Amino acid sequence: TGLRYPVPRTWVRLERDRVVPPARQDVYAERAACDEVVGLDAPHLAMIAAPRELAAVLDRVHTRALREARTRAVAAARA
């Protein structure tokens, strides 16, 4: 994927996107080596059409990333 360090990646798949159809988004998510694909019933501009739903997805992804980072930090401190 071109990234120097592996990082968890999540793709938000916009189910009603007509600019980048969902099938094309699946290709992009695979190329980006995403760990997770989350479907969102929204068009291309999800931040306008479904801001609360998008914010909830982003909050969940952020919370998971923080939890995983803490777990790694504790494991490293014990090593």
Short mmCIF file of N, CA, C and O in Angstrom, two decimals, residues 2 38 49 58:
data_model
loop_
_atom_site.label_atom_id
_atom_site.label_comp_id
_atom_site.label_asym_id
_atom_site.label_seq_id
_atom_site.Cartn_x
_atom_site.Cartn_y
_atom_site.Cartn_z
N GLY A 2 2.15 1.11 0.11
CA GLY A 2 3.02 2.27 0.05
C GLY A 2 3.26 2.94 1.39
O GLY A 2 4.03 3.88 1.47
N VAL A 38 -16.93 -0.54 6.28
CA VAL A 38 -18.19 -0.23 6.95
C VAL A 38 -19.14 0.36 5.92
O VAL A 38 -18.81 1.35 5.27
N ALA A 49 -25.11 14.68 3.57
CA ALA A 49 -26.36 13.93 3.53
C ALA A 49 -26.63 13.13 4.80
O ALA A 49 -27.78 12.91 5.17
N LEU A 58 -17.06 7.30 12.27
CA LEU A 58 -15.72 7.82 12.53
C LEU A 58 -15.38 7.75 14.02
O LEU A 58 -14.24 7.43 14.39
#
